[in-house]
Short mmCIF file of C-alpha atoms in Angstrom, two decimals:
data_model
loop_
_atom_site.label_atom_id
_atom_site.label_comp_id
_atom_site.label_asym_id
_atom_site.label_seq_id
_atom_site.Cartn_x
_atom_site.Cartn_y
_atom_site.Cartn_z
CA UNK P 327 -105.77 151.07 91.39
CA UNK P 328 -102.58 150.43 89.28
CA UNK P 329 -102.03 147.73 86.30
CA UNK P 330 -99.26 146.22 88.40
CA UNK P 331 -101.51 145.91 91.40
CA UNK P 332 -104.20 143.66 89.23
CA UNK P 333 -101.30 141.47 88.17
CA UNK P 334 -99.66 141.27 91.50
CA UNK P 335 -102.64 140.41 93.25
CA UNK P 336 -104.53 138.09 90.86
CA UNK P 337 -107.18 140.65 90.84
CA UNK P 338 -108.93 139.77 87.77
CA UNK P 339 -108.28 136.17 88.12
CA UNK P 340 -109.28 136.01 91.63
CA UNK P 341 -112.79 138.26 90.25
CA UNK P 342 -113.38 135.69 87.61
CA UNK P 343 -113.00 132.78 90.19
CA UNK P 344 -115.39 134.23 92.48
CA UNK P 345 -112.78 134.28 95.26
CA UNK P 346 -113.29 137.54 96.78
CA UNK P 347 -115.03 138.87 99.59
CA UNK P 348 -118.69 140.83 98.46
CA UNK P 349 -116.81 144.13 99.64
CA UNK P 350 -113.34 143.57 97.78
CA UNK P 351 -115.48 142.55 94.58
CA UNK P 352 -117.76 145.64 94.72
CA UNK P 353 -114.50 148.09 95.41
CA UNK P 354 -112.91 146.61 92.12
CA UNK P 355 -116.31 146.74 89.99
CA UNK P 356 -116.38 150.39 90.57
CA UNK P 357 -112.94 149.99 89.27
CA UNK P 358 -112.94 148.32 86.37
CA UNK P 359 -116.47 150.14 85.54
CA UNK P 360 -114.86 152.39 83.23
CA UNK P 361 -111.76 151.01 82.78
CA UNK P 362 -111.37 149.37 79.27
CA UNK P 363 -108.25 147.82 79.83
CA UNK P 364 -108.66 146.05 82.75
CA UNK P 365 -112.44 145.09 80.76
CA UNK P 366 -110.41 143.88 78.14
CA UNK P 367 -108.43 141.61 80.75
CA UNK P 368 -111.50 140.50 82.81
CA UNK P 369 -113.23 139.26 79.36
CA UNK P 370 -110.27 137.78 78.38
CA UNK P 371 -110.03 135.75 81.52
CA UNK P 372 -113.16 134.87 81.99
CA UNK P 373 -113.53 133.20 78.53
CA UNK P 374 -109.98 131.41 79.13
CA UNK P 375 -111.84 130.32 82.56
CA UNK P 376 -114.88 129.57 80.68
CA UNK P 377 -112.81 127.33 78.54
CA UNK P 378 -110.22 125.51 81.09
CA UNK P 379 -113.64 124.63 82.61
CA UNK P 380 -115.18 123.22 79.63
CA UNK P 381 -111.93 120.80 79.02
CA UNK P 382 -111.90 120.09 82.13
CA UNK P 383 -114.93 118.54 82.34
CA UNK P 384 -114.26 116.81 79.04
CA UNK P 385 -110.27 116.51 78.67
CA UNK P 386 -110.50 114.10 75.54
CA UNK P 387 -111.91 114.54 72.47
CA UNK P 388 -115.15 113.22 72.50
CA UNK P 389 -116.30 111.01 69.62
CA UNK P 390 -119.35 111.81 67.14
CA UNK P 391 -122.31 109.92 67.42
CA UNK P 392 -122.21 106.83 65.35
CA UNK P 393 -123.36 107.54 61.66
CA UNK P 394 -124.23 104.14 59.37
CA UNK P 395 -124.63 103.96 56.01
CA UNK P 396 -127.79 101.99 54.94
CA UNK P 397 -128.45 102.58 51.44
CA UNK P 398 -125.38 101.73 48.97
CA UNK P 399 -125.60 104.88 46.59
CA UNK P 400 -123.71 108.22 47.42
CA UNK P 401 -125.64 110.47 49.37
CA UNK P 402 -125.04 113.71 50.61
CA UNK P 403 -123.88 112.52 54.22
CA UNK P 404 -120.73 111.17 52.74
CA UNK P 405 -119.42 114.52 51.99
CA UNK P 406 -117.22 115.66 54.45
CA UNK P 407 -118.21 117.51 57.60
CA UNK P 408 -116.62 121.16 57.86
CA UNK P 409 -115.48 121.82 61.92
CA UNK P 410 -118.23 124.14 62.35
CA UNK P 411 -120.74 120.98 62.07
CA UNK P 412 -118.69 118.84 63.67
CA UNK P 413 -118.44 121.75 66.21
CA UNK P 414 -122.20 121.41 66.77
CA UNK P 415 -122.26 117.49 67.35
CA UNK P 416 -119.64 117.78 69.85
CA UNK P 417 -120.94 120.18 71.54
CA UNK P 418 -123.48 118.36 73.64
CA UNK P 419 -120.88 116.05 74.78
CA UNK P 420 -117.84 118.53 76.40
CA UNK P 421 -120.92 120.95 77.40
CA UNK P 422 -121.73 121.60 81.03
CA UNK P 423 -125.44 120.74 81.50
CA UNK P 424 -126.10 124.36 82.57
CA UNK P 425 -125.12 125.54 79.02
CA UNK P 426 -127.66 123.61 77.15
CA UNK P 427 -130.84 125.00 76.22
CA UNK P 428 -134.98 123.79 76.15
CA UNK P 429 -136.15 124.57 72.78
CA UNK P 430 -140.12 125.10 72.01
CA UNK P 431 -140.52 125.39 68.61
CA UNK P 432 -138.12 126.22 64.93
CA UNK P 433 -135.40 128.59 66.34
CA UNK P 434 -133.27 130.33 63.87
CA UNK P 435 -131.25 133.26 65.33
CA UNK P 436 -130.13 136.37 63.70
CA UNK P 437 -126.48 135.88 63.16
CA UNK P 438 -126.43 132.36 63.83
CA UNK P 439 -125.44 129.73 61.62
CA UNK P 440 -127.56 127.08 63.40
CA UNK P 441 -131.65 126.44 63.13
CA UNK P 442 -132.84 124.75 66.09
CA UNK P 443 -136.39 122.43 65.32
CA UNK P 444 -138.24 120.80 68.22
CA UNK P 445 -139.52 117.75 67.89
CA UNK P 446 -142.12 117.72 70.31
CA UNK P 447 -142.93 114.13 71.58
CA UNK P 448 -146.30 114.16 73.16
CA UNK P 449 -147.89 112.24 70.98
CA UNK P 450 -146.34 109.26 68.73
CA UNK P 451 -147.24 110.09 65.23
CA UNK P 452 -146.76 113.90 64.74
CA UNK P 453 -147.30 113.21 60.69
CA UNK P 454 -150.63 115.45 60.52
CA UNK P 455 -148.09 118.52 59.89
CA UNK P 456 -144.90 117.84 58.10
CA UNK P 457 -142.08 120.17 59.74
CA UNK P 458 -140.83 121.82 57.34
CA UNK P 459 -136.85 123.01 56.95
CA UNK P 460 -135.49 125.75 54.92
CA UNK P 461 -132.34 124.55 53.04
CA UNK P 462 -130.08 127.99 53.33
CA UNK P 463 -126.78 128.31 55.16
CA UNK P 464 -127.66 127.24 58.43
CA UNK P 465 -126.32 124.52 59.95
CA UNK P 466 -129.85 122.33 61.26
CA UNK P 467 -130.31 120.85 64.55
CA UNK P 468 -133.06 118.75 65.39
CA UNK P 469 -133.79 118.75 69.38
CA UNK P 470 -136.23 116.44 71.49
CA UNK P 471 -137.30 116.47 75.07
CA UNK P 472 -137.38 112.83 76.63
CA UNK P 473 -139.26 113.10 80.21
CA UNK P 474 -137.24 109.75 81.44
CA UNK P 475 -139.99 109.88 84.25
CA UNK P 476 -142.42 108.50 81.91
CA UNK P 477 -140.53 104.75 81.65
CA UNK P 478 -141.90 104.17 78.10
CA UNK P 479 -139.65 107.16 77.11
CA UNK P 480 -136.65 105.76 79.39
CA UNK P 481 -133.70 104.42 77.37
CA UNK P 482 -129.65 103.72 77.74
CA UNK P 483 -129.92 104.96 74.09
CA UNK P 484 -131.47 106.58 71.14
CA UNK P 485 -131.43 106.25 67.43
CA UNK P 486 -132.60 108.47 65.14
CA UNK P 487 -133.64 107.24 61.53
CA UNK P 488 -134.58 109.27 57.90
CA UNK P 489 -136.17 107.60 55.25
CA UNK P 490 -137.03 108.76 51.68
CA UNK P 491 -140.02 108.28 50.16
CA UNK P 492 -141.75 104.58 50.09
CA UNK P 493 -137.98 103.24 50.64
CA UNK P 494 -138.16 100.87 53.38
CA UNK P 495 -134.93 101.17 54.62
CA UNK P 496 -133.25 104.90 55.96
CA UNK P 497 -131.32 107.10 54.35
CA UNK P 498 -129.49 107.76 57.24
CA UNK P 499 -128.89 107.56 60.73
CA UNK P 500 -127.42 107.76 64.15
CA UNK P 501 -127.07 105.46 67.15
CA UNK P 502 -126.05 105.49 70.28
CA UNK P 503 -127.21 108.32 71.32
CA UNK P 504 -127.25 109.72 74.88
CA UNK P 505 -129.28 112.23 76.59
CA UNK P 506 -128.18 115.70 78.08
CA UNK P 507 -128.34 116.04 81.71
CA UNK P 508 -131.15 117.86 81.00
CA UNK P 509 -132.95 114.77 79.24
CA UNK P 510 -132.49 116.91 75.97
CA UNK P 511 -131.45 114.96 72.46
CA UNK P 512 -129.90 116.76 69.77
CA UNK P 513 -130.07 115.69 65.92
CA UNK P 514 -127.24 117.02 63.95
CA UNK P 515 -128.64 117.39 60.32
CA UNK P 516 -125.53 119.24 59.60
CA UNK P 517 -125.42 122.47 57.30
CA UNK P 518 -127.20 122.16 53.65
CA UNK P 519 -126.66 118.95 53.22
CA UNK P 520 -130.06 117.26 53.10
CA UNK P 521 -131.54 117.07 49.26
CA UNK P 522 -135.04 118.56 49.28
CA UNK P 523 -137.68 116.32 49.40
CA UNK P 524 -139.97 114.67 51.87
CA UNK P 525 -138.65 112.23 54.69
CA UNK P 526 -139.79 110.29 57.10
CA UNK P 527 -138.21 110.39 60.70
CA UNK P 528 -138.03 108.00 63.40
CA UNK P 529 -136.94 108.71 66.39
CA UNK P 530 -136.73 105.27 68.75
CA UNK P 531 -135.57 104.18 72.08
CA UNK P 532 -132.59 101.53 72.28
CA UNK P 533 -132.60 98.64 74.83
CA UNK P 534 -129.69 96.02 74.87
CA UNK P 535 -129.74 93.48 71.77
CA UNK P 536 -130.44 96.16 69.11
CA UNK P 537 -134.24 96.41 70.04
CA UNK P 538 -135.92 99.07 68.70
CA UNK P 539 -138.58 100.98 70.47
CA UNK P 540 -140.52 103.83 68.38
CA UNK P 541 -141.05 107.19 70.15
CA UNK P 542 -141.55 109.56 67.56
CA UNK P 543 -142.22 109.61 63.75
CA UNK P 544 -143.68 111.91 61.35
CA UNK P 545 -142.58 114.17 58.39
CA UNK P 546 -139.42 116.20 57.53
CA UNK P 547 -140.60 118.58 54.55
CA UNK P 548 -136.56 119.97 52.79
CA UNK P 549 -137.50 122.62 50.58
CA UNK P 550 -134.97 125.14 49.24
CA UNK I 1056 -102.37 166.93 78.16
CA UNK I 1057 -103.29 165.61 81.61
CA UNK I 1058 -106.00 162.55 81.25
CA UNK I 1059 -108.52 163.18 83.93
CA UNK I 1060 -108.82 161.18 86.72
CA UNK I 1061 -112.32 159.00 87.25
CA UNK I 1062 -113.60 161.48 90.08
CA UNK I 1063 -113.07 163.90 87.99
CA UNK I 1064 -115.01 162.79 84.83
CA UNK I 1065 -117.66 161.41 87.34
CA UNK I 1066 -117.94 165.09 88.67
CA UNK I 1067 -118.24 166.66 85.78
CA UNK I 1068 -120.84 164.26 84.42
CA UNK I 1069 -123.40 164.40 87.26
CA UNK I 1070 -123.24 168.72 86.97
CA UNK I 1071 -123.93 168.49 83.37
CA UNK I 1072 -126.67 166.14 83.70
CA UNK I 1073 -127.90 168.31 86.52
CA UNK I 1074 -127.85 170.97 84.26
CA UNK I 1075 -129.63 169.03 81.78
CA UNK I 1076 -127.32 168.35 79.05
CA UNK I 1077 -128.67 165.40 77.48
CA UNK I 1078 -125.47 164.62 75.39
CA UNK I 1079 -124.06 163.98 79.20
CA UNK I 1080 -126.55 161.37 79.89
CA UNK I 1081 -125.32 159.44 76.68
CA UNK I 1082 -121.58 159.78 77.57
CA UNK I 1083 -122.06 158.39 80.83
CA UNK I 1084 -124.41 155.41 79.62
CA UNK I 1085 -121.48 154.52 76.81
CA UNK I 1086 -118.77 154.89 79.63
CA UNK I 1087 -119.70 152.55 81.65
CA UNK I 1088 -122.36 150.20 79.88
CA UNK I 1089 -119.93 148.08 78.56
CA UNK I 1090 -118.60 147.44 82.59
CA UNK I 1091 -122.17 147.19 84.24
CA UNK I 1092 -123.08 144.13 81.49
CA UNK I 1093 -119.90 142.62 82.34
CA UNK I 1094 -120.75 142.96 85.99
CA UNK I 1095 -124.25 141.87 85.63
CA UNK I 1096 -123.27 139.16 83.66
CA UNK I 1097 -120.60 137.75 86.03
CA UNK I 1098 -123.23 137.70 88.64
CA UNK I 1099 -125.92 136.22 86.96
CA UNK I 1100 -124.07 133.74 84.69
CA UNK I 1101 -126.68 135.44 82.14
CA UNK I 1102 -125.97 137.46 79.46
CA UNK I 1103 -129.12 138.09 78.16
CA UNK I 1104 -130.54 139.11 81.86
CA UNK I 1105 -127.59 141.17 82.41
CA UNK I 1106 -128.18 143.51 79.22
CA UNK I 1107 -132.01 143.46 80.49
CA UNK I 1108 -131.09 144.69 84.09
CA UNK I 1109 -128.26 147.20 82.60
CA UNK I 1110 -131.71 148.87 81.10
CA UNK I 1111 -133.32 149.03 83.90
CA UNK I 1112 -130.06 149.73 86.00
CA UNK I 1113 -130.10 153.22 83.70
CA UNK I 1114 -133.56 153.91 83.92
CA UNK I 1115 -133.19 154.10 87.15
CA UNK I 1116 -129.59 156.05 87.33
CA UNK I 1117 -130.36 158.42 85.61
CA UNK I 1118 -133.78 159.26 86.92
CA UNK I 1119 -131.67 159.83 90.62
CA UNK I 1120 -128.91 161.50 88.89
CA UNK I 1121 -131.32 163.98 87.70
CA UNK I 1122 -133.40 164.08 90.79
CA UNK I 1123 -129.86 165.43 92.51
CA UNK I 1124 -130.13 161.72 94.65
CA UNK I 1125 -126.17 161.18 94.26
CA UNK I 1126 -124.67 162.49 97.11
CA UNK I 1127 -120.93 162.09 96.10
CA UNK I 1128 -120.80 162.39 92.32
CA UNK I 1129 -116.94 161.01 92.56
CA UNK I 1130 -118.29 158.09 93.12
CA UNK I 1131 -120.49 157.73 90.69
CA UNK I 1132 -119.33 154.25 89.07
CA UNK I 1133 -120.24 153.00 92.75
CA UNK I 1134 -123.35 154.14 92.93
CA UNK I 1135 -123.83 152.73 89.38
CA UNK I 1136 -122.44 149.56 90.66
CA UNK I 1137 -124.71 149.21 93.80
CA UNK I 1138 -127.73 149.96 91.38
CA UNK I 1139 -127.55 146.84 88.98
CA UNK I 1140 -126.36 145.09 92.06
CA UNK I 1141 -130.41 145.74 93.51
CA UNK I 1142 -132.02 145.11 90.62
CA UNK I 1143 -130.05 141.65 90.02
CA UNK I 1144 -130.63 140.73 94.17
CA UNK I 1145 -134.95 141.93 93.49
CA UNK I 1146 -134.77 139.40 90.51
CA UNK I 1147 -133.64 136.75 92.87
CA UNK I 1148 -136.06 137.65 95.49
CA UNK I 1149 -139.03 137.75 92.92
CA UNK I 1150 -139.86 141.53 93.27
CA UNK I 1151 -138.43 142.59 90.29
CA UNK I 1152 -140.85 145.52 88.35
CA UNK I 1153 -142.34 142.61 86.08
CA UNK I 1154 -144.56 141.15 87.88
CA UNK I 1155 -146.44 139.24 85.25
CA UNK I 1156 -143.50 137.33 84.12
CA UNK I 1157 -144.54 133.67 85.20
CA UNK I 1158 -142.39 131.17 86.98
CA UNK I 1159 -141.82 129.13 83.39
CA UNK I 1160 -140.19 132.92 82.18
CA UNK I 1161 -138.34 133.77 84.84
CA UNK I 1162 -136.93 130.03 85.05
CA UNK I 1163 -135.91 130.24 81.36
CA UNK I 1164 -134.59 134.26 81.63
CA UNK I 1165 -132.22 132.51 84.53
CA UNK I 1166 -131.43 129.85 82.23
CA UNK I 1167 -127.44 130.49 81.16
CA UNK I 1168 -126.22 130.31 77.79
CA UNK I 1169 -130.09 130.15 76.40
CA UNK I 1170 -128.78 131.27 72.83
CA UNK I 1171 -127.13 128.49 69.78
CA UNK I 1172 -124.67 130.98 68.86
CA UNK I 1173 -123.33 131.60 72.50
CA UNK I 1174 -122.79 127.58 73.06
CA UNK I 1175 -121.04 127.13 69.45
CA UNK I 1176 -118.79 130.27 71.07
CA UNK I 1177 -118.37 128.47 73.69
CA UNK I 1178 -117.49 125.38 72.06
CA UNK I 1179 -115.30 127.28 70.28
CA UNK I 1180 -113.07 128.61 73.63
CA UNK I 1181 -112.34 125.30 74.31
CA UNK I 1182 -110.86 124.38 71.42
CA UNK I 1183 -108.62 127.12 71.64
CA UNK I 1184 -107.87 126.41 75.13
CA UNK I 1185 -107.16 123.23 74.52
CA UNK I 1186 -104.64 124.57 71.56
CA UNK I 1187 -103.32 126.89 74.21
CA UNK I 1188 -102.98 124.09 76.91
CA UNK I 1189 -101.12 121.56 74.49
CA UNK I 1190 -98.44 124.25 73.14
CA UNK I 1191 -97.83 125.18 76.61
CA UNK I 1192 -94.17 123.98 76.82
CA UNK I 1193 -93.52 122.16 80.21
CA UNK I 1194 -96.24 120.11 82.17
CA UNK I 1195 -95.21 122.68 85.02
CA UNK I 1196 -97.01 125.10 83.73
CA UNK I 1197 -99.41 123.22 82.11
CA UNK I 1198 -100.65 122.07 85.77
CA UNK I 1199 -99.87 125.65 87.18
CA UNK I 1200 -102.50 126.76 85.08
CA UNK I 1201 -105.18 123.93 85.56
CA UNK I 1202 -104.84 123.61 89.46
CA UNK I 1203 -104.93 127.41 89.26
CA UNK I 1204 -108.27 127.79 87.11
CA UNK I 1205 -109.71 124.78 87.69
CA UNK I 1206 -108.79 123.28 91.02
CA UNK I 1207 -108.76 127.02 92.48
CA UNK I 1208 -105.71 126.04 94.46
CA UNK I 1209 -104.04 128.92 96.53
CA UNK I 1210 -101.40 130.61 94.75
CA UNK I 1211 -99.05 129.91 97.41
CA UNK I 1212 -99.17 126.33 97.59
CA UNK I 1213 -98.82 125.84 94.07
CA UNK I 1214 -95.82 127.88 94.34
CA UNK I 1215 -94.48 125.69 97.28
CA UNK I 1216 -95.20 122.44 95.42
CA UNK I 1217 -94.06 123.55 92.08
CA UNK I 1218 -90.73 125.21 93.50
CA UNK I 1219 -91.63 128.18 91.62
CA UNK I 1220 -91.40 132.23 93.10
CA UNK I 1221 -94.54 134.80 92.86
CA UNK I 1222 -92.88 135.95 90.13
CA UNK I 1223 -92.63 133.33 87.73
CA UNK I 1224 -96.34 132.40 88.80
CA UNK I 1225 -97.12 135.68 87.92
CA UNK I 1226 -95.38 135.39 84.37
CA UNK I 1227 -96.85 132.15 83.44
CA UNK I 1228 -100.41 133.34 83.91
CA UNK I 1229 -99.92 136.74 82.04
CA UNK I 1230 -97.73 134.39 78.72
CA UNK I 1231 -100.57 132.32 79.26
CA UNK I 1232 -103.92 135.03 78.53
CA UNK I 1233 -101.48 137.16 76.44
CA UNK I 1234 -101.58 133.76 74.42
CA UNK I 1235 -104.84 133.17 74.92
CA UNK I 1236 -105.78 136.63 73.21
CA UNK I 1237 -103.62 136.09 70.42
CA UNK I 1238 -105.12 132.66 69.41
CA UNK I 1239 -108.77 134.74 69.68
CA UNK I 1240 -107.88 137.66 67.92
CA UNK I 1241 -106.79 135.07 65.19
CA UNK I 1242 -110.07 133.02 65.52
CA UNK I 1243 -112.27 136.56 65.46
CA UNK I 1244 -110.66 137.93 62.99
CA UNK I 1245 -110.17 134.55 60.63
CA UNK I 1246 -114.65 134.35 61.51
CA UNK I 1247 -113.56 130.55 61.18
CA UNK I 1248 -113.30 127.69 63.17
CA UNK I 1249 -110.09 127.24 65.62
#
């Protein structure tokens, strides 16, 4: 098989798109086996696919969740958010249902910059055993499962709130948040930015007129 | 001097593994891993299943390379092909080797993109697509490329609509991953964000 025959013919594009017959594709996977060139194409156009796909599906640039300031001193939130957290709070948004994932417990990955922490919601107060968070260079996302079949648990929105100490008002925190097709929320804690120290979360349901419905609270232990 | 052809290294592969040279068993596995995971991958939208059936896939290669199974060593990417291609169709009927894996395993094995890293990669692409899309210089071939990828319009009518030749369809796609490439070598090799 010749270079000028894979451009001519759309091979590798046509391979990526899934557009050829089971016989064609089999013919030019023996082909490109051992071929590093045409590997180097194929990868190339599949992640260029990947990506037309992904802006496809989300062509504008999708706003962060909504992040209010409660209490009136500094705080580390204010500090500005590199790309690679933003990066993470988008991502939910322009991704494909498909590409989300079901987390079960604290998930940090070798090589990742990103600790993944379940919050798992089956019962209300989950305060018996703080969960505790590593302060390093990971960025730290927070991830809940809502089962929208329960209707207790069924909301237009969620809010998420942090509070330190005996403070009665949060920290921080986000509104308006949506669920994944996958009924999945994600918490964006961002990358070394909480102080150490114990907090108290809240994670609650949103109905029209700002009413609050607790689903979750319990204990966020930030040690370094 | 000549580069041999693939029969040829596929020839000369099987008779030294048939003559059991190890070191020929390890050549062929790092010839054409790297092609079988892409393979796998593109057919199970998995990469993590693909590098687990490219293990198997070798296992069991080898084992009929040895055995003197491969009729036509020439073809020996084929028959490497048609391998993973059974052990990815016995995953989807259920009869894959490990039976104990529960339904709750198998669902999340299936499930794409399971990893942090791989979405934030991901998340990544687009944003370079999107750079890639915007400094494309005339909405023609801004919407060649979309209703190419994306709308998986035939080639010919978006020629016809366009006004454009094969040619210049041809040349827009390659400027366009040639692009592509350079705006990911940069992000790769910057190990920053787009």
């Amino acid at each position: 098989m010749k270079t000028a025959r894979l451009e001519e013919e759309q091979l590798i594009e046509r391979y990526i798109l899934r557009q050829m017959t089971e016989e064609e594709a089999s013919e030019f996977e023996a082909f490109y086996l051992s071929n590093q060139e045409c590997l180097d194409q194929l990868e190339l156009a599949q992640r260029l696919f990947q990506g037309l796909e992904m802006i496809a599906e989300a062509p504008d640039v999708v706003p962060e969740p909504k992040v209010t300031q409660i209490s009136s001193h500094k705080s580390w939130w204010q500090r500005q958010v590199p790309a690679w957290s933003l990066a993470a709070s988008l991502l939910l948004a322009i991704l494909p249902s498909g590409y989300l994932y079901h987390t079960l417990s604290q998930q940090s990955f070798p090589d990742s910059h990103i600790s993944v922490i379940n919050l798992p919601l089956s019962e209300l107060r989950g305060a018996e055993q703080a969960i505790t968070v590593k302060r390093d260079d990971k960025q730290v996302i927070l991830s809940a499962y809502i089962d929208t079949d329960i209707t207790t648990m069924d909301f237009p929105l969620y809010g998420f709130q942090l509070s330190k100490g005996d403070a009665q008002e949060p920290v921080w925190q986000l509104e308006d948040l949506q669920l994944t097709n996958d009924g999945m929320l994600y918490i964006d804690l961002g990358k070394n930015y909480l102080q150490a120290g114990r907090y108290q979360f809240n994670l609650f349901g949103l109905e029209g007129g700002e009413r609050q419905v607790l689903l979750k609270s319990g204990l966020l232990d930030v040690s370094r | 001097m000549t580069e041999l052809s693939e029969a040829e290294v596929a020839r000369s592969l099987v008779a030294r593994i048939l003559n059991g040279e190890a070191a020929a068993e390890t050549e062929m596995v790092q010839r054409y891993n790297r092609g079988l995971v892409f393979m796998l991958n593109h057919r199970a939208r998995n990469h993590a299943l693909a590098e687990d059936l490219a293990q198997e896939t070798w296992r069991i290669v080898i084992e009929k390379v040895r055995g003197g199974d491969l009729k036509d060593p020439s073809k020996l990417a084929a028959f490497i092909v048609q391998t993973g291609k059974n052990q990815l169709l016995m995953i989807y009927r259920g009869s894959h080797h490990k039976k104990t894996t529960t339904e709750v395993d198998t669902a999340q094995s299936l499930d794409p993109a399971s990893q942090p890293q791989l979405i934030i990669e991901r998340y990544n692409t687009a944003l370079i697509v999107r750079k890639l899309v915007d400094e494309m210089k005339t909405p023609r071939d801004r919407e060649l490329i979309l209703r190419f990828y994306i709308k998986e319009e035939e080639k010919q009518q978006i020629c016809q609509d366009l006004g454009l030749n094969e040619l210049h369809f041809n040349r827009v796609l390659f400027r366009a991953r040639q692009r592509f490439k350079q705006l990911w070598n940069e992000y790769v090799e910057a190990g920053a964000d787009p």
